[in-house]
């Protein structure tokens, strides 16, 4: 299988990939004389516009045996199933005026959301297709921006290397202000602190054989959910417990991480020597909040203006004005953020993490993904899917939950093998470190 | 419920009252009025209220506050992960509003025994409203997904009181009070 040599980016949509089986509706269609096409279509559009089938092309053009054949959709056939006489009057007139022979045909019921689906649909009847990824920004990202994005992801990967403290590889998070090109906060998992952070340049251990990590089997496909899934899964956890230290991959595993070093020397400025909920993203959010408090000490609690909307349950029916009020708060907020700022400093300061991006090596779990909704992150980039507990497409798909008040865009970055290798190497270094320390004891 | 004795439901009301007290405390501090208590063996061992404004960290929900208090305390006296997990498995949470998706995940990770909440959280709730992360059997999970620890969850306990607090939060509107230099627009839209 071809090796992945370069960085790539894929949008992870809010809707799951649909199967290619096309949902259809029945229509009446008829072949028409090409020279009459304009007339007929104009009249049809007046008499029976295809309101809910805007993605369907009214006219189909085919070439059969060197001859152009045009067909047109007359109307939906569903309602007139039993009684062709009941067809709209205008249709009858057209049929007799142009000598049409209506027949039943099937067309796609919904607009296609992928190129593959569109191709399937067109086998039935032509439809139009507007790739939605354009809306989500990949298409509009310049080469320069892409390079920056890949660099930030690389720095997150470096952080997994920095963060293993003789223990296991951990997830890492980097929050970035893309407009200023500034790192706002970064963190790695702090669910366990086996021992203080030390560096050993040890020889590479035998993790590849030991735990069956077969990075080379990564396929070239850049859709996640197929081939690659298997190898990544393998890579992620199943066979290699070197990755069981990645909090989002193994959220319930903290009870088995009973540290042999149960001393307080691992404590830094942090109150906890271990904490089941201190996943990388959670810690990064905390660091970003701390930075904000430090940089803008005077701007107190009045800033958390739209947070209430995060917790307030939907207003009950007996209080119709509520919804409207929430709307007002949201509008106020927008204004506050974008229009008027009395303090010059405040211009620099976004509300929570509005406008910021986060880079995560592993797809976050629901704890982290929801925390990032609360903190108003703009875009999430992750490198490795999380088949165990991922909340951005693998198991859940929070970016597609309509009820949430904030929606970030999600991208998966496929990283070159050599970078994957770095993560793998961290794990193997660790396992050899562990072996060493056992011997020492 | 048939198996519940009068005493049981009375003490549940009492714990929810305490959670509401926490929520009122949040309200006084211009925070979103959500509060909770954690109960072990019929005793409140921790409480928390929303601190998202003060900390500028939108993840500092009441549940997180109450949990961190315990974790800090227990680590101070040297409990390890297994011991901590064992205690959590005997703890119940009383919270004025249905835990959000984040907090529900947290409670599942910690392995809490049971959750009682006041009003439902239609926009963010993780205990049935948006996702059902408390129910380890309910979701049709893709192959390979880990099943989280479930917990029993009961809503509707003193929910009117909880909703009333939200209402006064908006109506007093403290942190959200219209700024005086934009009075016209507010007056129109608030109607
Ligand atoms: Zn996580
Ligand atoms: Zn919450």
XYZ file of C-alpha atoms and ligand atoms in Angstrom:
634
model
C 0.000 0.000 0.000
C 1.224 3.457 -0.828
C 2.787 5.348 2.005
C 1.419 8.654 3.009
C 4.125 11.197 2.525
C 2.422 14.518 2.814
C 0.051 16.483 4.972
C -3.589 16.522 3.957
C -6.726 18.032 5.364
C -10.293 16.729 5.284
C -13.442 18.383 6.500
C -15.458 16.277 8.953
C -19.078 17.223 8.304
C -21.871 17.521 10.829
C -23.905 14.964 8.949
C -22.677 11.397 8.804
C -21.786 10.095 5.371
C -24.961 8.837 3.794
C -25.042 5.506 2.095
C -24.976 5.757 -1.657
C -28.392 4.220 -1.952
C -30.491 6.983 -3.406
C -33.803 7.942 -1.847
C -36.174 8.526 -4.717
C -39.540 9.992 -5.600
C -41.641 9.064 -8.620
C -42.333 11.543 -11.355
C -44.067 11.602 -14.717
C -41.676 12.378 -17.526
C -41.911 12.517 -21.263
C -39.602 12.663 -24.219
C -39.859 15.915 -26.113
C -38.738 17.423 -29.386
C -35.522 19.343 -28.750
C -36.782 22.376 -30.611
C -39.869 22.551 -28.393
C -37.913 22.196 -25.169
C -37.753 25.874 -24.244
C -41.456 26.379 -24.683
C -42.479 23.305 -22.800
C -40.144 23.896 -19.885
C -41.285 27.484 -19.510
C -44.925 26.440 -19.374
C -44.209 23.559 -17.003
C -42.365 25.794 -14.617
C -45.428 27.982 -14.434
C -48.003 25.252 -14.096
C -46.171 22.763 -11.849
C -42.906 24.116 -10.480
C -40.800 21.422 -8.779
C -40.781 23.205 -5.447
C -39.179 20.562 -3.281
C -36.928 19.144 -5.932
C -34.780 22.130 -6.718
C -31.714 19.933 -6.961
C -33.324 17.918 -9.773
C -32.828 19.095 -13.329
C -36.085 19.433 -15.174
C -34.637 18.299 -18.475
C -32.526 15.265 -19.134
C -30.364 15.157 -22.206
C -29.044 11.851 -23.461
C -27.314 10.790 -26.589
C -28.470 7.452 -27.908
C -27.052 6.078 -31.144
C -25.760 9.465 -32.141
C -29.147 11.066 -31.618
C -29.852 13.611 -28.900
C -32.811 12.632 -26.783
C -34.466 15.145 -24.468
C -36.857 14.246 -21.682
C -38.626 16.522 -19.274
C -40.213 16.012 -15.867
C -43.884 16.839 -16.067
C -44.844 16.526 -12.421
C -44.608 14.347 -9.351
C -46.514 11.157 -9.924
C -47.210 10.186 -6.345
C -50.526 12.003 -5.901
C -51.880 10.910 -9.234
C -50.989 7.297 -8.757
C -54.412 5.862 -9.272
C -55.988 8.401 -11.485
C -54.004 9.840 -14.352
C -57.080 11.909 -15.214
C -56.471 13.880 -12.053
C -53.243 15.358 -13.385
C -53.215 19.129 -13.237
C -55.176 20.736 -16.039
C -52.191 22.479 -17.486
C -50.368 19.201 -17.816
C -53.225 17.700 -19.806
C -53.145 20.618 -22.149
C -49.432 20.248 -22.671
C -49.749 16.529 -23.248
C -52.311 16.972 -25.986
C -50.717 20.090 -27.461
C -47.321 18.492 -27.921
C -48.368 14.896 -28.286
C -46.436 13.751 -25.222
C -46.290 10.183 -23.904
C -45.875 10.361 -20.135
C -43.983 7.584 -18.409
C -42.951 7.047 -14.812
C -39.403 7.808 -13.734
C -37.510 8.032 -10.454
C -35.471 11.008 -9.299
C -33.352 11.616 -6.208
C -35.363 12.942 -3.298
C -32.563 14.917 -1.581
C -29.698 17.025 -2.801
C -26.444 15.095 -2.856
C -23.938 15.843 -0.126
C -21.006 14.094 -1.724
C -19.668 13.747 -5.205
C -20.124 9.991 -5.053
C -23.747 10.338 -4.056
C -24.304 12.838 -6.829
C -22.871 10.446 -9.376
C -25.269 7.756 -8.176
C -28.218 10.138 -8.423
C -27.377 11.112 -11.971
C -27.691 7.531 -13.074
C -31.430 7.929 -12.396
C -31.966 11.483 -13.491
C -29.538 14.415 -13.524
C -29.313 16.572 -10.424
C -27.158 19.514 -9.509
C -24.505 19.326 -6.842
C -22.952 22.057 -4.735
C -20.087 20.725 -2.655
C -20.661 21.896 0.881
C -16.997 21.807 1.780
C -16.690 25.152 0.094
C -18.751 26.596 2.888
C -16.512 25.104 5.495
C -13.401 26.691 4.322
C -11.078 24.055 2.947
C -11.504 25.334 -0.553
C -10.831 28.870 0.571
C -7.702 28.059 2.550
C -4.628 29.375 0.842
C -1.400 27.423 0.572
C 0.053 29.681 3.239
C -2.797 29.068 5.633
C -2.589 25.342 5.069
C 1.096 25.401 5.849
C 0.396 27.223 9.101
C -2.307 24.724 9.977
C 0.048 21.817 9.374
C 2.761 23.520 11.401
C 0.443 23.954 14.367
C -0.544 20.328 14.169
C 3.083 19.414 14.096
C 3.675 21.434 17.236
C 0.857 19.521 18.919
C 2.564 16.283 17.903
C 5.814 17.562 19.339
C 3.953 18.172 22.549
C 2.990 14.525 22.867
C 6.677 13.863 22.748
C 7.464 16.453 25.369
C 4.736 15.305 27.647
C 5.346 11.654 28.186
C 7.026 11.624 31.536
C 8.435 8.163 31.528
C 4.855 7.076 31.279
C 2.596 6.778 28.325
C 1.996 8.891 25.275
C -0.586 11.545 25.943
C -2.899 13.665 23.896
C -1.830 17.257 23.342
C -3.770 20.425 22.584
C -2.719 23.780 21.169
C -5.137 26.713 21.090
C -4.276 29.263 18.437
C -5.483 32.708 17.461
C -5.329 32.334 13.687
C -5.713 36.039 12.957
C -2.702 37.036 15.000
C -0.824 33.819 14.384
C -0.419 33.431 18.108
C -0.436 30.390 20.364
C -2.895 31.161 23.153
C -2.464 28.060 25.253
C -1.209 24.536 25.039
C -1.488 21.485 27.228
C -1.178 17.756 27.384
C -3.223 15.227 29.286
C -2.933 15.534 33.037
C -5.060 12.614 34.057
C -2.045 10.995 35.624
C 1.384 12.181 36.619
C 3.447 9.074 36.991
C 6.604 11.011 37.758
C 8.131 14.398 37.128
C 8.951 15.265 33.588
C 12.394 14.042 32.717
C 14.108 13.357 29.456
C 15.949 10.263 28.555
C 17.492 9.746 25.217
C 17.046 6.069 25.129
C 17.382 3.817 22.187
C 14.287 2.891 20.332
C 12.496 -0.042 21.862
C 10.658 -2.786 20.133
C 7.154 -1.446 20.265
C 6.393 -2.149 16.670
C 6.775 -5.858 17.131
C 5.527 -5.854 20.636
C 2.177 -4.297 20.069
C 1.529 -4.779 16.419
C 1.409 -1.175 15.423
C 1.447 -1.252 11.687
C 1.516 2.290 10.588
C 2.484 1.293 7.094
C -0.924 -0.200 6.561
C -2.506 3.196 6.554
C -4.319 3.449 3.297
C -4.280 6.415 1.045
C -7.936 7.000 1.467
C -8.608 10.252 3.154
C -12.123 9.472 4.258
C -12.218 8.325 7.748
C -14.499 5.444 8.330
C -13.055 2.966 5.887
C -9.764 1.169 5.464
C -7.761 3.567 7.411
C -10.002 3.131 10.343
C -8.756 -0.345 10.982
C -5.125 0.422 10.961
C -5.653 3.553 12.985
C -7.729 1.641 15.454
C -4.928 -0.748 15.849
C -2.604 2.138 16.154
C -4.832 3.835 18.639
C -5.474 1.344 21.337
C -6.510 -2.179 20.652
C -3.207 -3.928 20.553
C -0.944 -1.311 21.906
C -1.628 -0.278 25.416
C 1.114 2.303 25.012
C -1.752 4.562 23.933
C -3.945 3.820 26.905
C -2.501 6.955 28.469
C -4.321 9.089 25.907
C -7.183 10.330 28.053
C -9.766 10.805 25.298
C -9.106 7.297 23.977
C -9.602 5.748 27.324
C -11.699 8.052 29.509
C -12.765 5.317 31.901
C -9.281 3.902 32.274
C -8.090 6.208 35.021
C -8.821 3.726 37.775
C -6.310 1.323 36.287
C -3.650 4.005 36.186
C -2.987 3.636 39.843
C 0.390 5.243 39.934
C 3.254 3.455 41.525
C 4.731 6.855 42.184
C 2.051 8.072 44.476
C 4.087 10.948 45.793
C 3.590 14.633 45.651
C 6.805 15.396 43.835
C 4.954 15.211 40.542
C 2.861 18.174 41.528
C 3.669 21.326 39.715
C 1.729 24.509 40.224
C -1.300 22.345 39.948
C -3.497 21.301 42.829
C -3.798 17.753 41.573
C -1.173 15.094 41.136
C -3.691 13.236 38.993
C -7.206 14.036 37.855
C -9.536 11.825 35.799
C -11.016 14.818 33.955
C -7.908 16.783 33.082
C -7.831 15.815 29.425
C -5.565 17.931 27.219
C -8.389 20.073 25.801
C -9.816 20.778 29.258
C -6.424 21.871 30.554
C -5.814 23.990 27.449
C -9.140 25.772 27.983
C -8.184 26.382 31.585
C -4.835 27.811 30.508
C -6.512 30.039 27.944
C -8.904 31.322 30.606
C -6.026 31.944 33.008
C -4.175 33.868 30.311
C -7.249 35.980 29.706
C -7.604 36.806 33.384
C -3.955 37.750 33.514
C -3.921 39.906 30.391
C -7.216 41.621 31.079
C -7.543 41.671 34.836
C -9.938 44.587 34.971
C -12.572 43.096 32.784
C -14.565 41.069 35.179
C -17.528 38.858 35.111
C -19.679 41.119 33.001
C -18.005 39.674 29.974
C -19.585 36.264 30.141
C -22.607 37.505 28.415
C -23.752 34.680 26.317
C -22.838 31.930 28.717
C -26.309 31.841 30.267
C -27.575 30.549 26.976
C -25.325 27.575 27.441
C -27.112 26.344 30.471
C -30.581 27.739 30.318
C -33.039 25.066 29.357
C -35.387 25.916 26.561
C -37.908 28.378 27.842
C -41.082 26.662 28.829
C -44.149 27.118 26.703
C -45.904 29.223 29.236
C -43.318 31.905 28.771
C -43.348 32.843 25.109
C -41.265 35.959 25.505
C -38.254 33.982 26.661
C -37.069 32.873 23.305
C -37.141 36.389 22.071
C -35.135 37.585 24.991
C -32.447 35.046 24.424
C -32.261 36.301 20.906
C -31.707 39.776 22.226
C -28.878 38.635 24.444
C -27.223 36.950 21.558
C -27.499 40.061 19.477
C -26.173 42.189 22.267
C -23.279 39.901 22.479
C -22.477 40.153 18.843
C -22.511 43.877 19.080
C -20.337 43.848 22.082
C -17.842 41.691 20.388
C -17.694 43.415 17.087
C -18.882 46.964 17.325
C -18.382 48.997 20.403
C -15.620 48.668 22.873
C -14.991 51.423 25.323
C -11.690 50.048 26.544
C -8.990 49.983 23.919
C -7.592 46.746 25.295
C -10.848 45.022 25.010
C -10.656 45.192 21.258
C -7.898 42.665 21.483
C -9.892 40.383 23.626
C -12.376 37.909 22.274
C -15.163 36.470 24.330
C -13.921 33.123 25.676
C -12.195 31.381 22.747
C -14.336 32.924 20.024
C -12.358 32.916 16.792
C -9.679 30.579 18.100
C -8.703 27.199 16.720
C -7.601 24.118 18.627
C -5.203 21.439 17.430
C -5.512 18.018 19.015
C -3.471 14.961 18.146
C -6.405 12.655 18.904
C -10.089 13.287 18.218
C -11.632 14.492 21.495
C -14.151 12.571 23.610
C -17.575 14.015 24.533
C -16.146 15.624 27.673
C -13.630 17.622 25.669
C -15.743 18.217 22.570
C -18.566 19.690 24.655
C -16.111 21.785 26.648
C -14.941 23.227 23.330
C -18.544 24.076 22.426
C -18.925 25.887 25.752
C -15.711 27.805 25.226
C -16.764 28.807 21.684
C -13.828 27.388 19.762
C -14.096 28.208 16.066
C -12.343 25.264 14.418
C -11.035 21.921 15.630
C -8.192 20.134 13.875
C -7.300 16.616 14.900
C -4.934 14.070 13.415
C -5.996 10.649 14.671
C -9.566 9.409 14.961
C -10.790 8.058 18.260
C -12.862 4.939 17.563
C -13.333 4.322 21.293
C -15.005 7.520 22.359
C -14.558 10.170 19.664
C -17.203 12.880 19.651
C -16.503 14.436 16.257
C -17.551 11.665 13.914
C -16.191 8.396 15.267
C -18.820 7.656 17.902
C -20.763 10.894 18.323
C -20.878 13.948 16.101
C -21.352 17.037 18.229
C -20.653 19.397 15.342
C -23.925 18.172 13.860
C -26.091 18.423 16.995
C -28.599 21.041 15.974
C -29.703 21.944 19.479
C -26.296 23.243 20.547
C -25.941 27.012 20.408
C -22.471 27.011 18.973
C -21.045 24.957 16.144
C -17.404 24.677 15.312
C -16.014 23.330 12.068
C -14.044 20.134 12.317
C -11.120 19.013 10.200
C -9.025 15.936 10.254
C -5.437 16.297 9.234
C -3.750 13.298 7.754
C -0.177 13.432 8.818
C 2.763 11.958 6.963
C 4.036 8.655 8.138
C 7.215 10.004 9.522
C 5.208 12.189 11.896
C 3.009 9.309 12.906
C 6.226 7.542 13.483
C 7.279 10.147 15.998
C 4.269 9.416 18.131
C 4.937 5.757 17.800
C 8.547 6.299 18.729
C 7.505 8.139 21.843
C 5.564 5.136 22.883
C 8.370 2.745 22.195
C 10.875 4.960 23.954
C 8.569 4.960 26.872
C 8.183 1.261 26.960
C 11.918 0.855 26.928
C 12.196 3.457 29.660
C 9.816 1.483 31.700
C 11.783 -1.649 31.148
C 14.888 0.145 32.291
C 13.298 1.477 35.393
C 12.037 -1.941 36.274
C 15.540 -3.244 36.061
C 16.750 -0.436 38.222
C 14.327 -1.478 40.884
C -42.284 5.308 42.747
C -43.677 2.438 44.686
C -40.510 1.333 46.396
C -39.682 4.754 47.671
C -40.470 5.431 51.253
C -41.670 8.811 52.390
C -38.423 9.312 54.203
C -36.410 8.751 51.030
C -38.256 11.273 48.973
C -38.165 13.768 51.813
C -34.406 13.547 51.994
C -34.166 13.871 48.227
C -36.124 17.098 48.460
C -33.829 18.232 51.205
C -30.726 17.600 49.075
C -32.268 19.358 46.119
C -33.066 22.303 48.372
C -29.380 22.456 49.212
C -28.522 22.362 45.522
C -30.964 25.227 44.961
C -29.235 27.145 47.701
C -26.015 26.791 45.756
C -27.809 28.013 42.651
C -29.027 31.077 44.536
C -25.494 31.721 45.652
C -24.439 31.681 41.994
C -27.215 34.110 41.155
C -26.024 36.521 43.828
C -22.605 36.412 42.240
C -24.005 37.183 38.816
C -23.334 33.665 37.683
C -25.768 31.421 35.855
C -27.874 29.987 38.676
C -27.039 26.298 38.713
C -25.997 24.509 41.875
C -25.368 20.987 43.076
C -24.450 18.814 46.011
C -22.754 15.427 46.134
C -24.090 13.003 48.711
C -22.400 9.988 50.244
C -24.214 7.779 52.763
C -26.941 10.355 53.278
C -24.449 13.140 53.959
C -23.517 16.068 51.756
C -19.775 15.811 51.172
C -19.374 18.520 48.548
C -21.262 21.319 46.855
C -20.702 23.581 43.903
C -22.161 26.375 41.876
C -21.513 27.729 38.433
C -18.393 29.904 38.188
C -18.081 30.465 34.460
C -18.120 34.257 34.629
C -15.625 34.662 37.396
C -13.160 32.212 35.886
C -13.882 33.167 32.253
C -13.817 29.430 31.765
C -17.128 28.222 30.362
C -16.466 24.691 31.582
C -16.623 25.619 35.247
C -20.103 24.245 35.764
C -21.431 23.503 39.239
C -20.731 19.784 38.848
C -17.089 20.397 37.954
C -16.675 22.646 40.961
C -18.092 20.080 43.367
C -16.029 17.282 41.818
C -12.755 19.210 42.001
C -13.296 20.003 45.648
C -13.519 16.302 46.388
C -10.590 15.281 44.244
C -8.398 17.860 45.873
C -9.457 16.828 49.341
C -9.008 13.140 48.717
C -5.601 13.554 47.186
C -4.526 15.638 50.111
C -5.237 12.745 52.441
C -3.436 10.384 50.078
C -6.237 8.368 48.517
C -5.279 6.693 45.258
C -7.313 6.218 42.101
C -8.932 2.975 43.169
C -10.005 4.344 46.511
C -11.393 7.473 44.907
C -13.308 5.445 42.323
C -14.737 3.323 45.097
C -16.115 6.350 46.938
C -17.586 7.893 43.792
C -19.431 4.651 43.124
C -21.338 5.250 46.355
C -22.069 8.927 45.673
C -25.187 10.601 44.283
C -25.390 14.008 42.671
C -28.255 16.467 43.104
C -28.154 19.284 40.570
C -30.733 21.932 39.751
C -30.475 21.506 35.976
C -29.853 18.381 33.889
C -26.092 17.905 33.467
C -24.808 19.009 30.077
C -23.029 16.624 27.698
C -19.662 17.541 29.190
C -20.724 17.050 32.806
C -22.609 13.827 32.035
C -19.434 12.441 30.501
C -17.497 13.549 33.552
C -19.966 11.838 35.888
C -19.761 8.666 33.841
C -15.961 8.773 33.870
C -15.973 9.102 37.640
C -18.551 6.336 37.965
C -21.090 8.180 40.069
C -23.978 6.063 41.330
C -27.065 8.160 40.681
C -28.077 11.636 39.522
C -31.154 13.681 40.435
C -31.806 16.895 38.577
C -34.366 19.687 38.534
C -35.255 21.023 35.117
C -34.303 19.466 31.801
C -31.616 21.004 29.634
C -33.056 20.861 26.123
C -30.095 22.447 24.441
C -27.150 20.739 26.078
C -28.435 17.927 28.251
C -26.440 14.716 28.276
C -28.908 12.717 30.381
C -31.583 12.258 27.762
C -32.303 15.674 26.277
C -29.683 15.810 23.523
C -27.644 12.668 24.147
C -28.193 9.852 26.619
C -24.668 9.390 27.878
C -25.910 8.269 31.296
C -27.484 5.186 29.743
C -24.808 2.748 28.715
C -27.308 0.657 26.753
C -29.363 3.204 24.915
C -27.163 4.537 22.159
C -26.593 2.598 19.018
C -22.862 2.931 19.067
C -20.637 2.050 16.149
C -18.525 -1.038 16.382
C -15.389 -0.563 18.416
C -16.838 2.162 20.616
C -16.286 1.808 24.328
C -19.406 1.721 26.432
C -19.205 4.230 29.216
C -20.353 3.591 32.729
C -24.010 4.332 33.063
C -25.835 5.731 36.035
C -29.431 6.043 37.100
C -30.877 9.444 36.431
C -34.114 11.062 37.609
C -35.307 14.495 36.566
C -38.048 16.853 37.670
C -37.076 17.325 41.285
C -38.144 20.849 42.304
C -37.798 21.864 38.685
C -40.047 24.920 38.985
C -37.704 26.413 41.532
C -34.758 25.810 39.239
C -36.524 27.418 36.295
C -37.618 30.338 38.450
C -33.972 31.048 39.230
C -33.100 31.129 35.544
C -35.988 33.470 35.014
C -34.860 35.883 37.678
C -31.365 35.708 36.265
C -32.709 37.108 33.025
C -35.249 39.408 34.495
C -32.923 41.021 36.969
C -30.651 40.553 34.082
C -27.668 41.632 36.064
C -24.711 40.831 33.857
C -26.900 41.082 30.838
C -28.511 44.341 31.777
C -28.848 46.547 28.722
C -26.080 49.052 28.537
C -27.473 52.543 28.993
C -26.054 53.839 25.749
C -28.225 51.568 23.673
C -31.568 52.027 25.324
C -33.821 52.392 22.311
C -33.058 49.127 20.719
C -33.313 47.183 23.945
C -36.633 48.668 24.843
C -38.026 47.668 21.520
C -36.723 44.163 21.474
C -37.374 43.283 25.042
C -41.078 43.725 24.492
Zn -11.370 13.991 26.328
Zn -22.225 20.970 32.528
